[in-house]
Coordinates of N, CA and C in Angstrom, one line a residue:
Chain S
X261 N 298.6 111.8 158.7 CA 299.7 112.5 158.1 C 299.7 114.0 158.6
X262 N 300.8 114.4 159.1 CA 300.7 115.8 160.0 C 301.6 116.6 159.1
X263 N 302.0 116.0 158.0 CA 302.3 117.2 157.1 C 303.9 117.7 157.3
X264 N 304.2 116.7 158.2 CA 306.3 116.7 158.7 C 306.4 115.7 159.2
X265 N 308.0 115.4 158.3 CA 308.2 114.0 158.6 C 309.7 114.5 159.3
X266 N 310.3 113.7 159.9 CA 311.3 113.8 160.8 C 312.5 112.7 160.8
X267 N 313.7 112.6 160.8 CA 314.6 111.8 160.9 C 315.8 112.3 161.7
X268 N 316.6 111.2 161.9 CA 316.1 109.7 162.6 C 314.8 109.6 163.6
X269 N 314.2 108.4 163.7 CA 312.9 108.5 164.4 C 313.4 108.1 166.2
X270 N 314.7 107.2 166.1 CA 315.6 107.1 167.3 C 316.7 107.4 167.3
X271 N 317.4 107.8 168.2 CA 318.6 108.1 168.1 C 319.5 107.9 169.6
X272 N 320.6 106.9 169.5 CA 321.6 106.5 170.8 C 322.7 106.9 170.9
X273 N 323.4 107.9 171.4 CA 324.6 108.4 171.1 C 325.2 108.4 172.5
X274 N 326.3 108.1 172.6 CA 327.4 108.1 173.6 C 327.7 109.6 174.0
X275 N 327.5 110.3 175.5 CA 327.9 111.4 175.9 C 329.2 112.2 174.9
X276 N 328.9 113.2 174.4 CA 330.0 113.6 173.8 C 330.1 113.8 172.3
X277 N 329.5 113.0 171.8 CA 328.8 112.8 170.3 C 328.2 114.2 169.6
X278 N 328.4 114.1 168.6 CA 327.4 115.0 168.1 C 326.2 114.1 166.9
X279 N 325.0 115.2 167.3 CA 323.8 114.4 166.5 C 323.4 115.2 166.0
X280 N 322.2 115.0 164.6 CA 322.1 115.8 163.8 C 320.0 115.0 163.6
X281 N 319.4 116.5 163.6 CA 318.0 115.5 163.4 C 317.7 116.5 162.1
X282 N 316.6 115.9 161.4 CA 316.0 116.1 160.2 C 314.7 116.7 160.2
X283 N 314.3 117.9 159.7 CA 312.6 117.8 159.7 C 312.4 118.2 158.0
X284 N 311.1 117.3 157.8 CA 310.9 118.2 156.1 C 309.6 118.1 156.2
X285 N 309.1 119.4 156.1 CA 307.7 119.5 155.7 C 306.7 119.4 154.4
X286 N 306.1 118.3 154.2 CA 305.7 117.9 153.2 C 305.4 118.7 152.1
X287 N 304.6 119.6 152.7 CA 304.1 120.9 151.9 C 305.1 122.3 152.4
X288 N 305.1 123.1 151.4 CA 305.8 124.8 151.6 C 305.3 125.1 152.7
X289 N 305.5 125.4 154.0 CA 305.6 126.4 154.7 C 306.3 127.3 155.4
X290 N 305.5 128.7 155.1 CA 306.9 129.6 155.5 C 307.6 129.7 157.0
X291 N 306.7 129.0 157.8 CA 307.7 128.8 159.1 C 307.6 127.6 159.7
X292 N 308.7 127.2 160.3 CA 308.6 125.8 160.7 C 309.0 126.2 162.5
X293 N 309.2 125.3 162.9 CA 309.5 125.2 164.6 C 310.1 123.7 165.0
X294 N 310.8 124.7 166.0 CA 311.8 123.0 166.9 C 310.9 123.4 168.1
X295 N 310.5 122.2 168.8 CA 310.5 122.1 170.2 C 311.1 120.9 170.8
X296 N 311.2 120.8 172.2 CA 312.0 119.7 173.0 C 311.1 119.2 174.2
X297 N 310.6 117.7 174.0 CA 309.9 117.8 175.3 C 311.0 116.7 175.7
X298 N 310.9 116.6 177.4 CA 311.4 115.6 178.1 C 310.2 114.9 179.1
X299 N 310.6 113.6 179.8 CA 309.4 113.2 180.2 C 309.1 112.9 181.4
X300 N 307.7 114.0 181.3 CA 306.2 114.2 182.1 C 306.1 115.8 181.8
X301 N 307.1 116.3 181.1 CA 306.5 117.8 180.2 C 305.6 118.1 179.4
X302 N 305.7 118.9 178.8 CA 305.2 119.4 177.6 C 306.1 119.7 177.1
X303 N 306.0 120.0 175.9 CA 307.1 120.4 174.6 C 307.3 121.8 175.0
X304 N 308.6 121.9 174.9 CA 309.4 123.2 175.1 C 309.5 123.9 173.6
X305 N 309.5 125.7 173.7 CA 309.8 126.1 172.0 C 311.5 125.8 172.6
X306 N 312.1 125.6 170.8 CA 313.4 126.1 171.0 C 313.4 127.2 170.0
X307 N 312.8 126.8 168.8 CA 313.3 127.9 167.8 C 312.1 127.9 166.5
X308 N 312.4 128.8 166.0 CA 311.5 128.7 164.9 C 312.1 129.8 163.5
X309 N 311.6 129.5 162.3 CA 312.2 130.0 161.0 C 311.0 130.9 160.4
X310 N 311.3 131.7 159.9 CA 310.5 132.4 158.8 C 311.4 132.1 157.4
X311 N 310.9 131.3 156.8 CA 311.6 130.7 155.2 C 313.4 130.4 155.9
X312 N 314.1 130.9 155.3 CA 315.7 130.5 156.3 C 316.0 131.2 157.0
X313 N 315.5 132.6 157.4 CA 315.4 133.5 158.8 C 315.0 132.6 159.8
X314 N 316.0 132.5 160.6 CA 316.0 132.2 162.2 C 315.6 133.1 162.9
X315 N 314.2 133.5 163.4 CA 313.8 134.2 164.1 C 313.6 134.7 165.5
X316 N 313.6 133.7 166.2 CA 313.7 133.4 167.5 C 314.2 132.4 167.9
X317 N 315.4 132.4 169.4 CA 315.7 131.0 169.9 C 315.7 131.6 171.2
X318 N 315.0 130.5 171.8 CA 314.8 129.9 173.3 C 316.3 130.3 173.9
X319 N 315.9 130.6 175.1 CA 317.6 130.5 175.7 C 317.9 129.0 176.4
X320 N 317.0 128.2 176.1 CA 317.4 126.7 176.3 C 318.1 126.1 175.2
X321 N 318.1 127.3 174.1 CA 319.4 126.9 172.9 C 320.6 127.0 173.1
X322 N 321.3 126.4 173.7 CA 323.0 127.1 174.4 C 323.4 126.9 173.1
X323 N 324.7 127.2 173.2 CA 325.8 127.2 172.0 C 326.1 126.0 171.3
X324 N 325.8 125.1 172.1 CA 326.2 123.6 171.7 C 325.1 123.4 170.8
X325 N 324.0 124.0 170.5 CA 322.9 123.6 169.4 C 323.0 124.3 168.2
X326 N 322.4 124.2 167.4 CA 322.3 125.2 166.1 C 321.8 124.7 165.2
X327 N 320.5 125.4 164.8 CA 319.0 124.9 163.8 C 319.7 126.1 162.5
X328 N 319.2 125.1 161.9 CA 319.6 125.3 160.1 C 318.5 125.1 159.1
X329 N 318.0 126.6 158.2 CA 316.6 125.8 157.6 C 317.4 126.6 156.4
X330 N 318.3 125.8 155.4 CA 318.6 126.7 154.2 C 318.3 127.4 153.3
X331 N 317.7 126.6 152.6 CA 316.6 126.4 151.6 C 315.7 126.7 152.0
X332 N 315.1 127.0 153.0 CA 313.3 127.6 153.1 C 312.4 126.5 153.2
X333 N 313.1 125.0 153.4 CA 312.4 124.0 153.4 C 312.5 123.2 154.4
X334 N 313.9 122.2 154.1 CA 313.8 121.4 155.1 C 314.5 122.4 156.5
X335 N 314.4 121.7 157.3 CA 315.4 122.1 158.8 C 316.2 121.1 159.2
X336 N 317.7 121.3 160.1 CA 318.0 120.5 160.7 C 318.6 120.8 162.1
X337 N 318.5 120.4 163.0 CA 319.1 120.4 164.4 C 320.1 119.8 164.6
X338 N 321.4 120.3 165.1 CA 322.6 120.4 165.4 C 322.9 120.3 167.1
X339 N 322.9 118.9 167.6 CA 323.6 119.5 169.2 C 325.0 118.8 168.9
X340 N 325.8 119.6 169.7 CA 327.2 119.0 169.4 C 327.6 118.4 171.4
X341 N 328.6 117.8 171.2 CA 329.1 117.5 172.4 C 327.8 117.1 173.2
X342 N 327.2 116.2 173.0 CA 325.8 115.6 173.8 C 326.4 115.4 175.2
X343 N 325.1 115.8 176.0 CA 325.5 115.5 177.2 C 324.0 114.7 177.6
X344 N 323.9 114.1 178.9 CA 323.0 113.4 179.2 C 321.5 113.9 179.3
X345 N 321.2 115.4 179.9 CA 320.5 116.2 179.9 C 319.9 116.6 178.8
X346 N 320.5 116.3 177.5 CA 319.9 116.1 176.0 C 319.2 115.6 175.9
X347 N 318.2 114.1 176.4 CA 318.0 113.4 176.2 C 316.4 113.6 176.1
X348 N 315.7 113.0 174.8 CA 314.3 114.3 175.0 C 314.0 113.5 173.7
X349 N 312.7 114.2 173.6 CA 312.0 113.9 172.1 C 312.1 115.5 171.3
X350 N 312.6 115.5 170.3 CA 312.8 116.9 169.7 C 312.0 116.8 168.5
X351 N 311.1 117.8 168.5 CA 309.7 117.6 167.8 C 309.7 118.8 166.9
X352 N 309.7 118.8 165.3 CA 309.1 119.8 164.8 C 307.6 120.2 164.7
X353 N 307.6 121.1 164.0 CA 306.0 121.4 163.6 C 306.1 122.7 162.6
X354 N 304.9 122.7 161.9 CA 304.4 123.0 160.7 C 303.2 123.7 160.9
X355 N 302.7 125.1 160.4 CA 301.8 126.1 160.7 C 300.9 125.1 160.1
X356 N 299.5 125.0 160.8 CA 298.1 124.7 160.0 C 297.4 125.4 159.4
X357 N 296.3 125.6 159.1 CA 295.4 126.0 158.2 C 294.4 127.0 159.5
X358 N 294.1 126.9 160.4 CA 293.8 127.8 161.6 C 294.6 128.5 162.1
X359 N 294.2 129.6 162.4 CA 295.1 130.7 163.2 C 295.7 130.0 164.3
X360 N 297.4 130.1 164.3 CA 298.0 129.4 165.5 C 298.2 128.3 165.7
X361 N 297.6 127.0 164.8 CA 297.9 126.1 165.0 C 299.2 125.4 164.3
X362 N 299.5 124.3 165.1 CA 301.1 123.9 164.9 C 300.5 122.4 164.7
X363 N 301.2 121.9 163.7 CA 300.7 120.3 163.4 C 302.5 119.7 163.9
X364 N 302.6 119.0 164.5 CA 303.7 117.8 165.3 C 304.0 116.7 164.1
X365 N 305.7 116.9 164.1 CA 305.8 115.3 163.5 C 305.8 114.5 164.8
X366 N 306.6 112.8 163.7 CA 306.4 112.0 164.7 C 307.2 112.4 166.2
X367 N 308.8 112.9 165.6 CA 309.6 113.6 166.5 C 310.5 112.6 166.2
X368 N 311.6 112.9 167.3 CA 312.9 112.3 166.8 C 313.4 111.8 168.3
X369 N 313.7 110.7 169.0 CA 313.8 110.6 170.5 C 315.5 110.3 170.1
X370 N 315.7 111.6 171.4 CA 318.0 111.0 171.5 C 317.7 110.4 173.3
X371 N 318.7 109.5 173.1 CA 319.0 109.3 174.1 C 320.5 109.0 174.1
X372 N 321.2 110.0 175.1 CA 322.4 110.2 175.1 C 323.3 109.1 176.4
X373 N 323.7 108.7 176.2 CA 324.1 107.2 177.6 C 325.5 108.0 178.3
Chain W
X281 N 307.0 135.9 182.5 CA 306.8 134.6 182.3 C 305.8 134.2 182.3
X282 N 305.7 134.1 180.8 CA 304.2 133.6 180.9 C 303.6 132.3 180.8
X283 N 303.0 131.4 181.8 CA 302.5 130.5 182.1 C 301.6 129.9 181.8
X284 N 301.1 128.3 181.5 CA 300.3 127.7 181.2 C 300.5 126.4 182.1
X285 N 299.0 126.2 183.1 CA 299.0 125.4 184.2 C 298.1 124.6 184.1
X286 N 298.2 123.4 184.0 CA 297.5 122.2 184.6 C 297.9 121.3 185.3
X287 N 296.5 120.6 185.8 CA 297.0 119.6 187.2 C 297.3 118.5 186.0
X288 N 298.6 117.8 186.6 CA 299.5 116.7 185.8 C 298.4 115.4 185.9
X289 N 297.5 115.5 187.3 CA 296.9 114.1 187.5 C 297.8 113.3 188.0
X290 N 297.3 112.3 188.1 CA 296.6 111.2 187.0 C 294.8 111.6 187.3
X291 N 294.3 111.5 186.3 CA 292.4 111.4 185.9 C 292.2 110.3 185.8
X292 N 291.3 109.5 186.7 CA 290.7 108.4 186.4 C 289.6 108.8 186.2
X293 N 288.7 108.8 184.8 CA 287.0 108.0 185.0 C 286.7 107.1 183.9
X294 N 285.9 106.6 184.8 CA 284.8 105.5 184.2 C 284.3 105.1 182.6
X295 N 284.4 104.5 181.9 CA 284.0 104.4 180.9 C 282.8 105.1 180.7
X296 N 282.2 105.9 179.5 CA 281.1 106.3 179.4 C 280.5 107.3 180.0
X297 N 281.7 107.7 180.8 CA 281.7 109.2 181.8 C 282.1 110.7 181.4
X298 N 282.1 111.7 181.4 CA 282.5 113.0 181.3 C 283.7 112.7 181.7
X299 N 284.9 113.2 181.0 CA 286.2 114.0 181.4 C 286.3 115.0 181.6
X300 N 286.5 115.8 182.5 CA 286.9 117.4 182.3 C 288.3 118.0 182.8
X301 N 289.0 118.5 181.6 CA 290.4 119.0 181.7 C 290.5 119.9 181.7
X302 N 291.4 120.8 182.6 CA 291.5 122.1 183.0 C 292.8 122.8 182.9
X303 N 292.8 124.2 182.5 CA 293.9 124.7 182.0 C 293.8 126.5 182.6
X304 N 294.6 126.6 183.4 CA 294.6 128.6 183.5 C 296.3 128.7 182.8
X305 N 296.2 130.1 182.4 CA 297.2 130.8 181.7 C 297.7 132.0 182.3
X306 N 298.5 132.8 182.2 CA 299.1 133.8 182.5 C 298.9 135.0 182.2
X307 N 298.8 134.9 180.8 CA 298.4 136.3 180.2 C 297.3 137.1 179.3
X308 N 296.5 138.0 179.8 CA 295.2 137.7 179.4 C 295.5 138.6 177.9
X309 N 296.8 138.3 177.5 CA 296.9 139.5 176.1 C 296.7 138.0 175.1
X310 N 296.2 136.9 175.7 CA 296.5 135.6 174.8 C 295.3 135.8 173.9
X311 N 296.0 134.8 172.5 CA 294.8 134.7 171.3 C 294.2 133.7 171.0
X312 N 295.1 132.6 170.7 CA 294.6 131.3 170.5 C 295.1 130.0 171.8
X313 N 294.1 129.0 171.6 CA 294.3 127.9 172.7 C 293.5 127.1 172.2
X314 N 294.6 126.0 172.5 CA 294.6 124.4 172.0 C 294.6 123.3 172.9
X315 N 294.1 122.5 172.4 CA 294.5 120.9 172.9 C 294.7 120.1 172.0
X316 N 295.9 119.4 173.0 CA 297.2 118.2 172.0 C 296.5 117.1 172.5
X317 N 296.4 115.8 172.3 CA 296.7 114.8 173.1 C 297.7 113.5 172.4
X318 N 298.4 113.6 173.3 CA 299.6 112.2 173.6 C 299.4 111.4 173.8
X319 N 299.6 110.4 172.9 CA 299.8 108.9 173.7 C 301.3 108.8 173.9
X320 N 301.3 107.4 174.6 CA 302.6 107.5 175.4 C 303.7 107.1 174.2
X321 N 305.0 108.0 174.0 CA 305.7 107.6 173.1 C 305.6 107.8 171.8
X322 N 304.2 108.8 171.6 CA 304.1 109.9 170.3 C 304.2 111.1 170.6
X323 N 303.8 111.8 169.4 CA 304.1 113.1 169.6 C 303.2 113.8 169.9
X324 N 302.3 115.0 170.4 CA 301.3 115.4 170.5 C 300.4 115.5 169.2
X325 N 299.5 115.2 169.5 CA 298.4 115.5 168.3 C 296.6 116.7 168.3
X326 N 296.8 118.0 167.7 CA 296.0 118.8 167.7 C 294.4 118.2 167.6
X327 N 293.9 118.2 168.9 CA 292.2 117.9 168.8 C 291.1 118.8 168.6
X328 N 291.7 120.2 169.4 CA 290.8 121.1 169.6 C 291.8 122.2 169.6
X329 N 290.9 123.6 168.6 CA 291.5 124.8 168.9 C 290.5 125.8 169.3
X330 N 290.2 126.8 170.0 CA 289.3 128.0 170.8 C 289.8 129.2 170.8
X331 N 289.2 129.9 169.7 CA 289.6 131.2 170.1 C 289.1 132.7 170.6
X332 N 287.4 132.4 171.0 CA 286.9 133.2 171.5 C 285.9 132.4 172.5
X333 N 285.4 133.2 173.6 CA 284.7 133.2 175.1 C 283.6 131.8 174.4
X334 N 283.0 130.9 175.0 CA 282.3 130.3 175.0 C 282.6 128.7 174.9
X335 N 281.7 128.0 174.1 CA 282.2 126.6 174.0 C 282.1 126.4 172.6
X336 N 283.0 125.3 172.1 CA 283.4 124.8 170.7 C 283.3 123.4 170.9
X337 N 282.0 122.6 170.4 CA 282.2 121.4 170.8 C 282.8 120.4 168.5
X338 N 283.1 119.5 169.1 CA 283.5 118.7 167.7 C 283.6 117.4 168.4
X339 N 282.4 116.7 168.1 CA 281.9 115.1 168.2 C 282.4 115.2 169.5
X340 N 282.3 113.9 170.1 CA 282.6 114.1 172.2 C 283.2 114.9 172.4
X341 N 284.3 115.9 171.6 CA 284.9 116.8 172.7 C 284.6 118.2 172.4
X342 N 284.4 118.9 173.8 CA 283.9 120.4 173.7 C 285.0 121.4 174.7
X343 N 285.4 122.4 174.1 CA 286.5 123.1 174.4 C 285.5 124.4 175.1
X344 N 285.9 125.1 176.5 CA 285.3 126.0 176.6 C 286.6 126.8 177.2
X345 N 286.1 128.3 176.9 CA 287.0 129.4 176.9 C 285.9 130.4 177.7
X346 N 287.1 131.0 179.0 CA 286.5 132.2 179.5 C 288.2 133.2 179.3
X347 N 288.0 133.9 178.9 CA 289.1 134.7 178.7 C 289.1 135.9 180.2
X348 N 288.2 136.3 180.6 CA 288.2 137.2 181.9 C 288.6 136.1 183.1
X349 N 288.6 135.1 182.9 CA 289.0 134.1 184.6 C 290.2 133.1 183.9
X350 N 290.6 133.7 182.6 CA 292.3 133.0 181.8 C 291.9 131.4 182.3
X351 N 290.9 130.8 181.8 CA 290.9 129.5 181.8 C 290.3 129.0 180.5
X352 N 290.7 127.7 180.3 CA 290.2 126.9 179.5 C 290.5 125.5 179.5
X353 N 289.0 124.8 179.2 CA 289.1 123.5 179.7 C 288.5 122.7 178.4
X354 N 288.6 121.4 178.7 CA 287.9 120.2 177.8 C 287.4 119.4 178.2
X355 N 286.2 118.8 177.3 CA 285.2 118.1 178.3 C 285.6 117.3 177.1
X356 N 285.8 115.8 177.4 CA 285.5 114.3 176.8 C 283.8 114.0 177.4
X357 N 283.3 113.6 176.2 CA 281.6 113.2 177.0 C 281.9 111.3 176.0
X358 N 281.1 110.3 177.0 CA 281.1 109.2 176.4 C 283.2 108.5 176.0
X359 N 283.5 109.1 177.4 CA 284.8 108.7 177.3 C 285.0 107.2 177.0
X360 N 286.2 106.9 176.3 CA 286.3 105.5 175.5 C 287.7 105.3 176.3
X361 N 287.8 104.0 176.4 CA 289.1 103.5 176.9 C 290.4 104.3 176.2
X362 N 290.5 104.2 174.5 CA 291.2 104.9 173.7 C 291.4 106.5 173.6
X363 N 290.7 106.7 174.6 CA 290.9 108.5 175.2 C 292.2 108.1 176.2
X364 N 292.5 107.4 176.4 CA 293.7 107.6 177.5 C 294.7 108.0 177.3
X365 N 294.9 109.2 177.3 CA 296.5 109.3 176.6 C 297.1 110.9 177.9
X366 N 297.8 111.8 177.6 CA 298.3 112.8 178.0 C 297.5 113.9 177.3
X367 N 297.2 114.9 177.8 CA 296.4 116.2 177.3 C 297.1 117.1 177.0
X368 N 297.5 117.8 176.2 CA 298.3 118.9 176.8 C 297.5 120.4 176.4
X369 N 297.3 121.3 177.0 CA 297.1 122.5 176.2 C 298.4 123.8 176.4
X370 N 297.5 124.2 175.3 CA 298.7 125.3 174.4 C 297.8 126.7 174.3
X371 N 299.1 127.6 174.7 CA 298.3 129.1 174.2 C 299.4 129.9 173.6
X372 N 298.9 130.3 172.3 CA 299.8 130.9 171.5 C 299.5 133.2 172.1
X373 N 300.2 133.5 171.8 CA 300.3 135.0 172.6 C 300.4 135.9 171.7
X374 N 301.1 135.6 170.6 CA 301.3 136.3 169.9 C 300.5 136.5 168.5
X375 N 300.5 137.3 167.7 CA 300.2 138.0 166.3 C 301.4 137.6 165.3
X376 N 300.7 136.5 164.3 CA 301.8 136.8 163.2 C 302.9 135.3 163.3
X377 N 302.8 134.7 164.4 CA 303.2 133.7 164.4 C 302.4 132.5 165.0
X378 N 303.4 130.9 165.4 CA 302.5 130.0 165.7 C 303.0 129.9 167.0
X379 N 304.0 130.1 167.3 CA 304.8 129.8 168.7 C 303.7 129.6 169.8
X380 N 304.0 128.5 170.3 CA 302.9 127.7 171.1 C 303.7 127.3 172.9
X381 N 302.8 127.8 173.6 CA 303.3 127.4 175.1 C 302.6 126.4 175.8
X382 N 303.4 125.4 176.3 CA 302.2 124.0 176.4 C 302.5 124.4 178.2
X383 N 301.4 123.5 178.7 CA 301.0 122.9 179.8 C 302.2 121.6 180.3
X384 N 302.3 121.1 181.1 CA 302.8 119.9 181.6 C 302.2 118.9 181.2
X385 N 300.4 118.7 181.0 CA 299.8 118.1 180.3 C 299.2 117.3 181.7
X386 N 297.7 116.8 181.4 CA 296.9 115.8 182.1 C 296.9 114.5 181.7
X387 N 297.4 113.3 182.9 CA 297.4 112.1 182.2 C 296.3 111.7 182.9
X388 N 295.5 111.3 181.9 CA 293.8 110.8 181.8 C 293.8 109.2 181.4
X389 N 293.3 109.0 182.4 CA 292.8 107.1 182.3 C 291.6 106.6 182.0
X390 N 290.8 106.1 181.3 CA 289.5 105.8 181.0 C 289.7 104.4 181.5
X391 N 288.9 104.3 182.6 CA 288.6 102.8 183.2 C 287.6 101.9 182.7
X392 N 288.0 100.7 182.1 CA 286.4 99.9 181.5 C 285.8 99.4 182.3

């Protein structure tokens, strides 16, 4: 249990589509984070929250994205108009109990056709 | 641009053998550093975290840190088939937050 759970766990959407992913962190914490890996990477940051302050975003956030944490709780990710280049595991995470550490949900895989 | 480099691999060793994973960084203003490992089609998973000069070992695996030569690596000792996954490490830079910069990651094979 990593302490974030994530939805949808797959996702298939037709170029063009808009998709929408889920993160909720089981327990309160005050910042959460999006990253994006694709594959043979590592996870990319996109963004991250201080309670519903959007603090930082990646300039790999184009306009077509937009992270949403309302409530100070859950978050959600927004890409609109998918294009093929979307196509990735988009992974939250949740501060640990050590300095700097980030606990991974399962993630959420799009694949855009 | 601050960087975090490892060789992609592929690592093959031997069952029962030492692994050693290797990682240099960019900037010596860094605080903390990690290791994820992946298996294929999950999500990374936190094994080891290091945040000062020396070694940090926890059951087979031992994390060492030199901060003056911006390296840091991982030794698997008594490597198990079920070690095989993707490595990745991470170094966070900053004060005050978690924001984490991963590696490309080592894909490590344990051969029976």
């Amino acid at each position: 249990d990593t302490g974030v759970s994530q939805d949808p766990r797959h996702k298939i959407t037709k170029r063009g589509q808009n998709v929408t992913f889920r993160c909720d962190p089981i327990s309160e914490h005050n910042r959460l984070y999006w990253y994006r890996q694709t594959l043979g990477q590592g996870p990319e940051f996109l963004t991250y929250f201080q309670n519903e302050a959007q603090l930082e975003k990646s300039r790999l956030l184009s306009d077509r994205f937009s992270a949403e944490r309302p409530k100070g709780s859950f978050s959600t990710l927004e890409i609109q108009r998918t294009e093929q280049g979307d196509s990735a595991m988009y992974l939250c995470a949740a501060p640990g109990a050590g300095t700097g550490e980030l606990f991974f949900g399962e993630g959420s895989r799009l694949t855009v056709l | 641009q601050k960087e975090v480099e490892q060789n992609s691999g592929p690592l093959s060793v031997p069952e029962g053998a030492i692994a050693s994973l290797n990682c240099t960084y960019s900037d010596r203003g860094s605080q903390s550093f990690f290791w994820y490992r992946q298996y294929s089609g999950k999500s990374p998973e936190l094994i080891m975290s290091i945040y000062s000069n020396g070694d940090k070992e926890d059951g087979r695996f031992t994390a060492q840190l030199n901060k003056a030569s911006q390296y840091v690596s991982l030794l698997i000792r008594d490597s198990q088939p079920s070690d095989s996954a993707t490595y990745l490490c991470a170094v966070n830079w900053n004060f005050g937050n978690e924001k984490l910069t991963f590696g490309t990651g080592t894909r490590l094979t344990i051969i029976p």
